Short mmCIF file of C-alpha atoms in Angstrom, two decimals:
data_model
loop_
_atom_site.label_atom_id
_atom_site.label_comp_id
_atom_site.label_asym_id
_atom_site.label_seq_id
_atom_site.Cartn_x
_atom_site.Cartn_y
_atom_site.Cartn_z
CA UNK A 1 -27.45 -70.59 4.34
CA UNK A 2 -28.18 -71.82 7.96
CA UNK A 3 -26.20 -70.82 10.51
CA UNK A 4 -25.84 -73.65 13.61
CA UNK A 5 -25.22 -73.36 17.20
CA UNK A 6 -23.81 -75.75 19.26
CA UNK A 7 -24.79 -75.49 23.25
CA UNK A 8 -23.53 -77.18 25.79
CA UNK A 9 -25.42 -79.24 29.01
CA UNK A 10 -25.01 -80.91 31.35
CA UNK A 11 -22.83 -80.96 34.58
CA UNK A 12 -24.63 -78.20 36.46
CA UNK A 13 -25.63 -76.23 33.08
CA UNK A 14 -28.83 -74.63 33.67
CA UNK A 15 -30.16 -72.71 30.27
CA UNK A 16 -29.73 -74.51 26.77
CA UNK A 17 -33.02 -75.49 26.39
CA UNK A 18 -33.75 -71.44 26.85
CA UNK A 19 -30.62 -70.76 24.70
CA UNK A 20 -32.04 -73.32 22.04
CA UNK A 21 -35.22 -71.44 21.61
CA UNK A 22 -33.82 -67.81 21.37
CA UNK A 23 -31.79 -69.51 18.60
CA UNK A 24 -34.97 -71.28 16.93
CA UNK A 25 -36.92 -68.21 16.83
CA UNK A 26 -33.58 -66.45 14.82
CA UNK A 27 -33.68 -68.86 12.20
CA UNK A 28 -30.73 -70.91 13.27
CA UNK A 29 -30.45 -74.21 14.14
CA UNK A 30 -28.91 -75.72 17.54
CA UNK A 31 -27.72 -78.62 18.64
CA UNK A 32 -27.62 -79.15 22.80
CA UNK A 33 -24.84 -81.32 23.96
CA UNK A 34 -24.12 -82.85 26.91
CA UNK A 35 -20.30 -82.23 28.10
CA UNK A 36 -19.74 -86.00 27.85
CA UNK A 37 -20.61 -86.15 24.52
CA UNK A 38 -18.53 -83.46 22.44
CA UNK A 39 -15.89 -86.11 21.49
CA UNK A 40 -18.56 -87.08 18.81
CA UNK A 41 -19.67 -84.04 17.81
CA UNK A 42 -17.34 -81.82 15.14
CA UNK A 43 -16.88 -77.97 16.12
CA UNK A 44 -15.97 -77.61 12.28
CA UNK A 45 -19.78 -77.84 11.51
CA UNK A 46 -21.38 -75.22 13.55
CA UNK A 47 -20.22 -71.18 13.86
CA UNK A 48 -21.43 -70.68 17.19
CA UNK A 49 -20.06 -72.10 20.36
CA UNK A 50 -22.99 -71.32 23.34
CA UNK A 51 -21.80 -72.01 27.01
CA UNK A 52 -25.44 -70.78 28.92
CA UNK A 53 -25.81 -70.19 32.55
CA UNK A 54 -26.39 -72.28 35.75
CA UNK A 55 -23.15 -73.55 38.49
CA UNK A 56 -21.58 -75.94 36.08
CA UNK A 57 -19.66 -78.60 38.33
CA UNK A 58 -21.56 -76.92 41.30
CA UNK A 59 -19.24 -74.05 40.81
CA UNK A 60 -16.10 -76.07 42.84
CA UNK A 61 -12.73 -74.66 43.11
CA UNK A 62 -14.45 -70.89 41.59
CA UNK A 63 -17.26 -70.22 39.52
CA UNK A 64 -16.79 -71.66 35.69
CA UNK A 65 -12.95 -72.43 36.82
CA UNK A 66 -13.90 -76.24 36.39
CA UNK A 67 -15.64 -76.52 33.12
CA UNK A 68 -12.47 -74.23 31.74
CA UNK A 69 -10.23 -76.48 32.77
CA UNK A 70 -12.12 -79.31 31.08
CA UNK A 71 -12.69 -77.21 28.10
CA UNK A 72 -8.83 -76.12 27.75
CA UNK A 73 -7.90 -79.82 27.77
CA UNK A 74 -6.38 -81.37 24.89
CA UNK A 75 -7.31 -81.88 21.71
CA UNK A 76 -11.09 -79.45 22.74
CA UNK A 77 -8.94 -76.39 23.82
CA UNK A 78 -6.88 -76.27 20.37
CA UNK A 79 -10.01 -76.58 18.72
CA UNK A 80 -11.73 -74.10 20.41
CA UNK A 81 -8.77 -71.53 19.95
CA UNK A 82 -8.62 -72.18 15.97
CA UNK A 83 -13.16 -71.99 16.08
CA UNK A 84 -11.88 -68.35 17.52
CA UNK A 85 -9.08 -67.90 15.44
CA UNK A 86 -11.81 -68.35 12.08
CA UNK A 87 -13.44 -65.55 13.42
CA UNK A 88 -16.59 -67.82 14.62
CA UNK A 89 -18.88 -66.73 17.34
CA UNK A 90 -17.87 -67.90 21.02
CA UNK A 91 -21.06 -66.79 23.47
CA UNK A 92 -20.35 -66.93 27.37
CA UNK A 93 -23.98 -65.99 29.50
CA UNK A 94 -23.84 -65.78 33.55
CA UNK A 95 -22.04 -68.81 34.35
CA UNK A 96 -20.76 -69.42 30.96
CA UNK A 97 -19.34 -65.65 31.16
CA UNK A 98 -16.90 -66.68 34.40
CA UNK A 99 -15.77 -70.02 32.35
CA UNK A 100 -14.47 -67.62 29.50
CA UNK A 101 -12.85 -65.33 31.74
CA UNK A 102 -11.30 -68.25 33.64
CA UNK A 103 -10.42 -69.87 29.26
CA UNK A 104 -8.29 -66.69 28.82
CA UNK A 105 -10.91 -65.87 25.59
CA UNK A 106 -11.53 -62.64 27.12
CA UNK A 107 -9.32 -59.67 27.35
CA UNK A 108 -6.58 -60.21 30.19
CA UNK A 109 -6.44 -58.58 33.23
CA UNK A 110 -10.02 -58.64 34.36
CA UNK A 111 -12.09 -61.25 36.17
CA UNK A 112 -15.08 -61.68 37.99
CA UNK A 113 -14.98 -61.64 41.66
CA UNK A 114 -17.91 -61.75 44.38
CA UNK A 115 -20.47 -59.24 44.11
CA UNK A 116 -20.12 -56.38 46.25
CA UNK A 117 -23.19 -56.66 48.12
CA UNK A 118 -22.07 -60.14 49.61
CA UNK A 119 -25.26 -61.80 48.24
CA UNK A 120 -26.71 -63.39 45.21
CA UNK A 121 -28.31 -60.97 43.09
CA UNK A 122 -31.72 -61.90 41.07
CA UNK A 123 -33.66 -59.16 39.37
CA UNK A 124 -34.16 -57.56 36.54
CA UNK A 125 -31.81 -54.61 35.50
CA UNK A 126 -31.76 -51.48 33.31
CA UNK A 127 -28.50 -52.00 30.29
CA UNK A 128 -27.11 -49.39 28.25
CA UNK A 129 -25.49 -50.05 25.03
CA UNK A 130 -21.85 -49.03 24.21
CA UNK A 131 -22.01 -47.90 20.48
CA UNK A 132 -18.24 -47.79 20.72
CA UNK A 133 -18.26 -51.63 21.37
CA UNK A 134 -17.03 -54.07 18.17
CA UNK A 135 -19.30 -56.60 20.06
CA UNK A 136 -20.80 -57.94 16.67
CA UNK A 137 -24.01 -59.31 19.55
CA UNK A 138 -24.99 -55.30 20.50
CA UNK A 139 -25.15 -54.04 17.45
CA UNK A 140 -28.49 -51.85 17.08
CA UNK A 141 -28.83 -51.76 20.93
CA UNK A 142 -29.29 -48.83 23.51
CA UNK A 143 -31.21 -48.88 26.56
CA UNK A 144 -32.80 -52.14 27.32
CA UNK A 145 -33.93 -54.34 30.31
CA UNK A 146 -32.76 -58.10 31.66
CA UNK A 147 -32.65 -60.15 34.43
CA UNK A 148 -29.72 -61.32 36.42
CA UNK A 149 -29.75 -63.92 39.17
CA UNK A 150 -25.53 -64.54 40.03
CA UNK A 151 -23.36 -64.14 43.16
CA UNK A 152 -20.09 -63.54 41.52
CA UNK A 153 -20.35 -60.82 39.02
CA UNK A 154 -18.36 -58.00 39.98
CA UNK A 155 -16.01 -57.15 36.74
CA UNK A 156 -12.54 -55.74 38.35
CA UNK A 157 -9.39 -55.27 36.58
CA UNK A 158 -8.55 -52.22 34.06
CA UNK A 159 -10.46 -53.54 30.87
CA UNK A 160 -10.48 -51.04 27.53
CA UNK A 161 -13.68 -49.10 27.90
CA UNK A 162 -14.50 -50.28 24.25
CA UNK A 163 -14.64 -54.11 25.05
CA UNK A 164 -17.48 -53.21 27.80
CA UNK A 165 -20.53 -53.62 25.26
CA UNK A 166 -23.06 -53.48 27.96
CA UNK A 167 -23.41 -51.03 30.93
CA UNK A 168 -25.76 -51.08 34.16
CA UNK A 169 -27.13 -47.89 33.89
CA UNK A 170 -29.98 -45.75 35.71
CA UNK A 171 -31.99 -42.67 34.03
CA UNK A 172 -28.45 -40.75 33.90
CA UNK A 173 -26.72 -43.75 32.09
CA UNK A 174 -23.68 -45.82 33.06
CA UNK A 175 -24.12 -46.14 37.33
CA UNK A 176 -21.35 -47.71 39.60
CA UNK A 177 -24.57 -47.34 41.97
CA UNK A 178 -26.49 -50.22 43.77
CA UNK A 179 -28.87 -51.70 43.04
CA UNK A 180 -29.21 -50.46 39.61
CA UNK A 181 -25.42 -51.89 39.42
CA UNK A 182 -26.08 -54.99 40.92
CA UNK A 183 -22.47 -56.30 41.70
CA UNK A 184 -19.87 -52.67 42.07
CA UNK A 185 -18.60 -53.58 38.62
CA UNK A 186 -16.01 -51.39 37.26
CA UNK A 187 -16.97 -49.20 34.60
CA UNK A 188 -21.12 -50.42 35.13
CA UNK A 189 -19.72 -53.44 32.75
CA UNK A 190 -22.18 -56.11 32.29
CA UNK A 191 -20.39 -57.43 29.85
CA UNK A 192 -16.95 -58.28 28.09
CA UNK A 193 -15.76 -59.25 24.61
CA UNK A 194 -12.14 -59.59 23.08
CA UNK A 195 -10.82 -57.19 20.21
CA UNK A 196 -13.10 -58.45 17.36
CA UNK A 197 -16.27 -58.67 19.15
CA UNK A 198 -16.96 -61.90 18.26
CA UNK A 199 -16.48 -63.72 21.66
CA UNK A 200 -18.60 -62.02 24.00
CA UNK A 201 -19.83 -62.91 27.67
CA UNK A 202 -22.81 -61.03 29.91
CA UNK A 203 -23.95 -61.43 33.13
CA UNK A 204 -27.84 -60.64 32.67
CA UNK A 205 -29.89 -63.91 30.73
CA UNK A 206 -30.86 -63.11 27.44
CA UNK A 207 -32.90 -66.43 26.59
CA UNK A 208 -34.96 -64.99 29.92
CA UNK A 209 -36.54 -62.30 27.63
CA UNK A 210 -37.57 -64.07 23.91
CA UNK A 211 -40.99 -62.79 24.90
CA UNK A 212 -42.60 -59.27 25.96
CA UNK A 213 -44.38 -61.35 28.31
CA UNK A 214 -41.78 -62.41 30.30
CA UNK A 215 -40.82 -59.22 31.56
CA UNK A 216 -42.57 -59.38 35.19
CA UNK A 217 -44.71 -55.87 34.57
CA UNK A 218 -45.81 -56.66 30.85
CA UNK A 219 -49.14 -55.85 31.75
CA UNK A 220 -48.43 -52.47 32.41
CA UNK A 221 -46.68 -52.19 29.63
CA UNK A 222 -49.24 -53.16 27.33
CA UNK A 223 -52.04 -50.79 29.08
CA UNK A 224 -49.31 -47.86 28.58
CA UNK A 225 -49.23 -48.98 25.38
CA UNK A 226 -52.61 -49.20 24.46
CA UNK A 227 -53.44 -45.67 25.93
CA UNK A 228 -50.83 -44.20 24.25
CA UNK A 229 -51.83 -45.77 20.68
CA UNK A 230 -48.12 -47.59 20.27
CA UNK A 231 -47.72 -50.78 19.36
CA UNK A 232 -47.34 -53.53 22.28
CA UNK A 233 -44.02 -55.60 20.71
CA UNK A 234 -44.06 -59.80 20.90
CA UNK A 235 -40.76 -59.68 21.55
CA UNK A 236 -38.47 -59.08 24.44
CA UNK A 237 -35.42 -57.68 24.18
CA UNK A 238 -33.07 -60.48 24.61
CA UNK A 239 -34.31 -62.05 21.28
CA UNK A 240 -31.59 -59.47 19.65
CA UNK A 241 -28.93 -60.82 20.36
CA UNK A 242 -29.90 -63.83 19.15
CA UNK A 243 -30.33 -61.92 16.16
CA UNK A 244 -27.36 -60.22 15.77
CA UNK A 245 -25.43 -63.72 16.64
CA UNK A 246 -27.01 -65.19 13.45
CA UNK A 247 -26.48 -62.66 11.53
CA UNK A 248 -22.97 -62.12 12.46
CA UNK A 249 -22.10 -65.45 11.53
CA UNK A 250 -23.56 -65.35 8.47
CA UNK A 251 -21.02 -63.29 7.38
CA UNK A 252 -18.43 -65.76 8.11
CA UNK A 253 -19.30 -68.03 5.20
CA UNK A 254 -19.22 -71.34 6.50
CA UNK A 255 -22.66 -71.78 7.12
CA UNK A 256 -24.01 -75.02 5.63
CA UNK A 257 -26.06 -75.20 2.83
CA UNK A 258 -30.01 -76.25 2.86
#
């Protein structure tokens, strides 16, 4: 059965090629769509809904508040709310994250507001996994490393510890301190997904990280690696949740036949 991802463009949107890939290399296949075009295309056919990164609309009136509004608009936003309703995947990164928020598809109360520091953040930080999490994306996950590269971040509002999936975290774990928390969010979160897991949004970049090689000190990796006998991976870690997407819908059962 092959699952299919359908990934918006266009309008400021910086990272479905990247998104495609990730999704190529976890046997699934994508389809990138420009924002003008999804009158022709039909959500019915695909179980995953990908909104990636970038300043969509050059982030007027709020980060991601513009592209919500377009996506809430009738007949899209009814069909986006019965895609969620089905229990099909809805996947917000960076930019895409603040347009969910700003859709309502994520747990009420919270937001994302500047970061604390009063700059843009871009850097790679150190992620815990919250096993307690439904987020059908982490599952498998503890301690890993991505980049982020955003100036409004900071999570605020009283969200259920549970729907945090991902932490910024130092060697102690979960850290409210800069920089390993790059934007003062509450509880570390680095991420938010509603009740069933299954519509989730991050602030780190994922499709940054499909390859151990991207990681800026690789090489040092793979000399530890070496000296120590271990095996250096081809992967990064953001391939996984790629993974764990594909898999996730899988168990929907309305993944089209080959």
């Amino acid at each position: 059965m092959t699952v299919r991802a359908l990934i918006l463009t266009g309008h400021g949107i910086n990272c479905a090629r990247e998104m495609a890939q990730g999704f190529g290399l976890a046997g699934a296949e994508s389809l990138v769509c420009h924002l003008n075009d999804l009158s022709e295309v039909a959500l019915d056919d695909y179980q995953i809904l990908v909104l990636p990164g970038g300043f969509s609309f050059g982030d007027h009136l709020g980060s991601g508040r513009a592209l919500a509004m377009r996506l809430r608009r009738a007949p899209l936003g009814q069909t986006i709310e019965r895609f969620v309703a089905e229990g099909k995947l809805v996947w917000g990164v960076c930019n895409g994250f603040q347009t969910l928020v700003q859709m309502g598809l994520l747990p009420a109360g919270t937001t994302l507001a500047p970061n604390a520091s009063g700059r843009f953040e871009c850097r790679w930080v150190r992620l815990k996994a919250n096993p307690a999490s439904p987020c059908v994306f982490t599952r498998g996950m503890d301690v890993l490393e991505l980049p982020v590269r955003h100036g409004e971040g900071q999570l605020v509002g009283e969200p259920s510890a549970a729907l945090v999936p991902l932490q910024y975290c130092d060697s102690q774990g979960p850290t409210q301190s800069y920089p390993e928390n790059p934007n003062g969010s509450v509880l570390a979160g680095a991420a938010l997904c509603n009740e069933t897991g299954r519509v989730f949004g991050l602030m780190p970049h994922p499709e940054a990280f499909l390859r151990s090689t991207q990681h800026p000190e690789w090489t040092r990796h793979k000399d530890l690696a070496s000296r120590f006998g271990t095996a250096f991976p081809s992967e990064g870690s953001g391939l996984a949740f790629f993974r764990n997407a594909v898999e996730a819908a899988r168990e929907i059962g309305f993944c089209a036949s080959v």
